[in-house]
Amino acid sequence: QVQLVESGGGLVQAGGSLRLSCAASGRTFSRYAMAWFRQAPGKEREFVAGITSSGGGSSYADSVKGRFTISRDNAKNTVYLQMNSLKPEDTAVYYCSRGNYRSGNVRDYDYWGQGTQVTVSS
């Protein structure tokens, strides 16, 4: 079984930056695409960014494109989300997940972390 643990969340002012990390357990991390989702209070969980198993391809939600960058280090079993130019609308719990790199359907992912809170103040 796989465990995913997010870290790096916190409170920042609008325009600031954060880098989230997702550390994965297991022997086969490099075989799987990974993605970041987020969920704000009262809203559905939404796709943010994804990356292929090798790190050679990625996709982003329109709302974050140009501001966020997803990357991975397979030697460290870790996926990152660099978030720049943060906006109050980015406030949410951010989750990493395994299984796809561009699907917004949560059913296409088989493991989820517990999430890390990101709060952007205005």
Coordinates of N, CA and C in Angstrom, one line a residue, residues 4 6 13 15 20 23 34 54 62 69 92 96 104 107 109 115 119 122:
L4 N 0.9 8.8 0.9 CA 1.3 10.1 0.4 C 1.2 11.2 1.5
E6 N 1.7 15.2 2.3 CA 2.0 16.6 1.8 C 2.6 17.4 2.9
Q13 N 0.7 36.2 2.1 CA 0.0 37.3 1.6 C -0.2 37.1 0.1
G15 N 0.2 37.5 -3.7 CA 1.4 37.9 -4.4 C 2.6 37.1 -4.0
L20 N 4.9 23.4 -2.2 CA 4.4 22.2 -1.6 C 5.2 20.9 -2.0
A23 N 5.6 13.5 -0.4 CA 6.5 12.4 -0.3 C 5.7 11.1 -0.3
M34 N 1.4 11.6 -11.3 CA 0.9 12.2 -10.1 C 0.3 13.5 -10.3
S54 N 7.5 10.0 -15.8 CA 8.9 10.4 -16.0 C 9.2 11.8 -15.7
D62 N -6.6 25.9 -15.9 CA -6.5 27.3 -16.5 C -6.3 28.3 -15.4
T69 N 4.0 25.6 -11.0 CA 4.8 24.6 -11.7 C 4.9 23.3 -10.9
A92 N -7.1 26.9 -0.1 CA -7.8 25.6 -0.1 C -6.9 24.6 0.6
C96 N -2.1 15.7 -2.8 CA -1.5 15.0 -3.9 C -2.1 13.7 -4.1
G104 N -9.4 15.4 -14.4 CA -10.0 16.0 -13.3 C -11.0 15.2 -12.5
R107 N -12.0 9.8 -9.6 CA -12.0 8.3 -9.7 C -10.9 7.8 -10.5
Y109 N -7.8 8.3 -9.8 CA -6.7 8.3 -8.8 C -7.0 7.3 -7.7
G115 N -3.6 16.0 2.9 CA -3.8 17.4 2.5 C -3.0 18.4 3.4
T119 N -3.4 29.1 2.8 CA -4.3 30.3 3.0 C -3.6 31.5 2.5
S122 N -5.6 38.7 1.8 CA -5.7 39.8 0.9 C -5.2 41.1 1.6

